[in-house]
């Protein structure tokens, strides 16, 4: 793919440095005449990502949107303007949740390109989890992040007119539609993009035939499409979290880790519980991998993340509550209502996210890199957890109940 094909300059590892040197707002960030590394490292589904570091150790990341889905190719066109949304949402999140997202250095609307903080001293959390590594404190940091965004970008914490302007400027129908289709519909109505191991075909068929599950996913989709509460991240799986431990191995005994939420291009004014559910689903998938590998200690550590994120989310919301915009009518009973509503809906969204990662397009390396015999058992366990969760959330929506449910269905 060349610049001519798409109508704007598409960077390569050969042109990234001269691009930085040509941009006054970026040129002072690194010494482009003395570079140690220029590499395209994008491993996500959508974009190009370049890391440039100089010999003094300073770095910058360039993230460029392609006019199509990288995972699929030009057959799935997409508007590259999504990069503007990511730059804007990340900047807003940086204001309300400082230290929990990368710094944005600039946005180039002609090339659909974001320049941002180099996080090469961090790694993608999913990869660390897959290796059985522990980064204590990350789940709590993500709970604080979701709560800070929930409060700080909703009418709870913003002037109502300003909040509506922000909701409008971050409106993102194209990417929302991907989630609406891939997460809520296609696992149940195959559009030709689903796929499972032969050993899981009956499990996928049973999922699609589960009327209660399908009805719950219909409700979840409706909520996703209509509950505009805050400018959420929109794709907060463990591959969207970068982690760094002061012990590089992240082994027990390490100092508290640091964490950043990246890749908020799917963000929009949506339901707060969607981000919580995404985290929970991916923690449970990581726990299932641990169980499939016979690593009960790691399995239990991953299961605990569900409670850790929730506890931190809830306490951050409660801490911010006294600062709500309209305490005249938003009394403490509303706080209790919101907390209960977010907790129960997080179950629903977690179920949706678990099922889509097993049956639909864009699976997770946690499960996909297992040997096929244990992979089938792990996939079945994740689907069983999703199907049970939509039922159990009505009975007991505490996060500990979700952990107990998931533990009871782990592969053995
Ligand atoms: C084809 S895009 C697939 C997925 O990648 C992103 O990470 C989102 O989760 C999206 O659903
Ligand atoms: Mg992503």
Tab-separated table of C-alpha atoms in Angstrom, residues 225-366:
chain	number	residue	atom	x	y	z
A	225	UNK	CA	-26.573	1.972	21.570
A	226	UNK	CA	-28.723	4.167	23.803
A	227	UNK	CA	-27.092	4.738	27.201
A	228	UNK	CA	-24.860	7.736	26.611
A	229	UNK	CA	-23.453	8.278	30.084
A	230	UNK	CA	-19.787	9.216	29.681
A	231	UNK	CA	-17.019	9.317	27.039
A	232	UNK	CA	-15.959	5.723	27.591
A	233	UNK	CA	-12.852	3.974	26.262
A	234	UNK	CA	-14.956	1.545	24.237
A	235	UNK	CA	-12.432	-1.295	23.821
A	236	UNK	CA	-10.846	-1.787	27.232
A	237	UNK	CA	-9.503	-5.314	26.946
A	238	UNK	CA	-6.130	-6.354	28.396
A	239	UNK	CA	-4.495	-5.675	25.012
A	240	UNK	CA	-5.459	-2.022	25.496
A	241	UNK	CA	-3.522	-1.745	28.759
A	242	UNK	CA	0.221	-1.140	28.952
A	243	UNK	CA	1.921	-2.193	32.191
A	244	UNK	CA	5.261	-1.693	33.835
A	245	UNK	CA	6.440	-3.205	37.096
A	246	UNK	CA	9.396	-1.975	39.060
A	247	UNK	CA	10.407	-5.633	39.102
A	248	UNK	CA	10.811	-6.254	35.361
A	249	UNK	CA	9.434	-9.765	35.704
A	250	UNK	CA	6.360	-8.568	37.528
A	251	UNK	CA	6.843	-11.454	39.928
A	252	UNK	CA	5.275	-11.477	43.405
A	253	UNK	CA	7.019	-9.011	45.658
A	254	UNK	CA	7.367	-6.375	42.965
A	255	UNK	CA	6.628	-2.754	43.777
A	256	UNK	CA	3.230	-1.485	42.643
A	257	UNK	CA	3.065	-1.408	38.864
A	258	UNK	CA	2.087	1.463	36.612
A	259	UNK	CA	-0.563	1.144	33.943
A	260	UNK	CA	-1.884	3.146	30.992
A	261	UNK	CA	-5.031	2.601	28.959
A	262	UNK	CA	-4.233	2.976	25.250
A	263	UNK	CA	-6.169	2.775	21.974
A	264	UNK	CA	-9.376	4.623	22.819
A	265	UNK	CA	-10.419	4.938	19.155
A	266	UNK	CA	-13.611	2.998	19.887
A	267	UNK	CA	-14.526	5.611	22.497
A	268	UNK	CA	-17.839	7.461	22.411
A	269	UNK	CA	-20.532	8.700	24.763
A	270	UNK	CA	-21.700	5.293	25.934
A	271	UNK	CA	-22.439	3.094	28.941
A	272	UNK	CA	-19.861	3.152	31.737
A	273	UNK	CA	-20.427	-0.540	32.462
A	274	UNK	CA	-19.179	-1.463	28.989
A	275	UNK	CA	-15.587	-0.677	29.993
A	276	UNK	CA	-15.964	-2.567	33.280
A	277	UNK	CA	-17.420	-5.566	31.464
A	278	UNK	CA	-14.570	-5.559	28.945
A	279	UNK	CA	-12.007	-5.708	31.743
A	280	UNK	CA	-13.882	-8.405	33.623
A	281	UNK	CA	-14.289	-10.559	30.504
A	282	UNK	CA	-10.606	-10.412	29.716
A	283	UNK	CA	-9.613	-11.178	33.312
A	284	UNK	CA	-11.836	-14.259	33.183
A	285	UNK	CA	-10.344	-15.295	29.843
A	286	UNK	CA	-6.847	-14.916	31.327
A	287	UNK	CA	-7.918	-16.998	34.339
A	288	UNK	CA	-9.260	-19.684	32.023
A	289	UNK	CA	-5.899	-19.832	30.259
A	290	UNK	CA	-4.240	-20.280	33.654
A	291	UNK	CA	-6.623	-23.121	34.482
A	292	UNK	CA	-6.090	-24.761	31.073
A	293	UNK	CA	-2.332	-24.678	31.654
A	294	UNK	CA	-2.725	-26.153	35.142
A	295	UNK	CA	-1.468	-22.947	36.792
A	296	UNK	CA	-3.977	-22.666	39.634
A	297	UNK	CA	-2.049	-19.855	41.318
A	298	UNK	CA	-2.162	-17.644	38.236
A	299	UNK	CA	-5.790	-18.595	37.650
A	300	UNK	CA	-6.731	-17.376	41.131
A	301	UNK	CA	-4.665	-14.206	40.737
A	302	UNK	CA	-6.517	-13.414	37.487
A	303	UNK	CA	-9.901	-14.136	39.050
A	304	UNK	CA	-9.110	-11.674	41.854
A	305	UNK	CA	-8.666	-8.922	39.268
A	306	UNK	CA	-12.446	-8.778	38.801
A	307	UNK	CA	-12.967	-7.762	42.423
A	308	UNK	CA	-9.888	-5.516	42.460
A	309	UNK	CA	-11.099	-3.416	39.524
A	310	UNK	CA	-14.617	-3.173	40.885
A	311	UNK	CA	-13.542	-2.218	44.421
A	312	UNK	CA	-11.261	0.485	43.113
A	313	UNK	CA	-13.918	1.750	40.658
A	314	UNK	CA	-16.559	1.951	43.362
A	315	UNK	CA	-14.359	3.696	45.893
A	316	UNK	CA	-13.199	6.264	43.306
A	317	UNK	CA	-16.806	7.021	42.330
A	318	UNK	CA	-17.785	7.391	45.989
A	319	UNK	CA	-14.812	9.652	46.616
A	320	UNK	CA	-15.774	11.928	43.723
A	321	UNK	CA	-19.502	11.941	44.485
A	322	UNK	CA	-19.398	15.032	46.801
A	323	UNK	CA	-18.171	17.025	43.772
A	324	UNK	CA	-21.146	16.178	41.514
A	325	UNK	CA	-22.511	19.046	39.469
A	326	UNK	CA	-26.058	19.098	40.817
A	327	UNK	CA	-26.281	17.909	44.428
A	328	UNK	CA	-29.617	19.743	44.712
A	329	UNK	CA	-31.394	16.805	43.106
A	330	UNK	CA	-28.658	14.175	42.799
A	331	UNK	CA	-28.927	12.818	46.311
A	332	UNK	CA	-27.132	9.805	47.695
A	333	UNK	CA	-29.900	7.464	46.580
A	334	UNK	CA	-28.870	8.202	42.971
A	335	UNK	CA	-25.309	7.171	43.809
A	336	UNK	CA	-26.571	3.841	45.132
A	337	UNK	CA	-28.743	3.406	42.052
A	338	UNK	CA	-25.844	4.119	39.678
A	339	UNK	CA	-23.428	1.809	41.479
A	340	UNK	CA	-25.947	-1.054	41.410
A	341	UNK	CA	-26.820	-0.374	37.745
A	342	UNK	CA	-23.154	-0.319	36.658
A	343	UNK	CA	-22.365	-3.471	38.624
A	344	UNK	CA	-25.220	-5.471	37.121
A	345	UNK	CA	-24.680	-4.213	33.572
A	346	UNK	CA	-20.961	-5.011	33.809
A	347	UNK	CA	-21.991	-8.686	34.062
A	348	UNK	CA	-24.051	-8.358	30.894
A	349	UNK	CA	-21.264	-6.680	28.932
A	350	UNK	CA	-18.674	-9.116	30.295
A	351	UNK	CA	-20.799	-12.003	29.005
A	352	UNK	CA	-21.006	-10.354	25.573
A	353	UNK	CA	-17.267	-9.773	25.469
A	354	UNK	CA	-16.412	-13.315	26.529
A	355	UNK	CA	-18.627	-14.933	23.914
A	356	UNK	CA	-17.444	-12.699	21.040
A	357	UNK	CA	-13.782	-13.479	21.741
A	358	UNK	CA	-14.449	-17.215	21.436
A	359	UNK	CA	-16.854	-17.372	18.508
A	360	UNK	CA	-16.520	-14.182	16.487
A	361	UNK	CA	-13.900	-12.219	14.578
A	362	UNK	CA	-10.824	-10.988	16.540
A	363	UNK	CA	-10.082	-13.623	19.150
A	364	UNK	CA	-7.615	-13.481	22.048
A	365	UNK	CA	-4.094	-14.873	22.168
A	366	UNK	CA	-4.853	-16.119	25.712
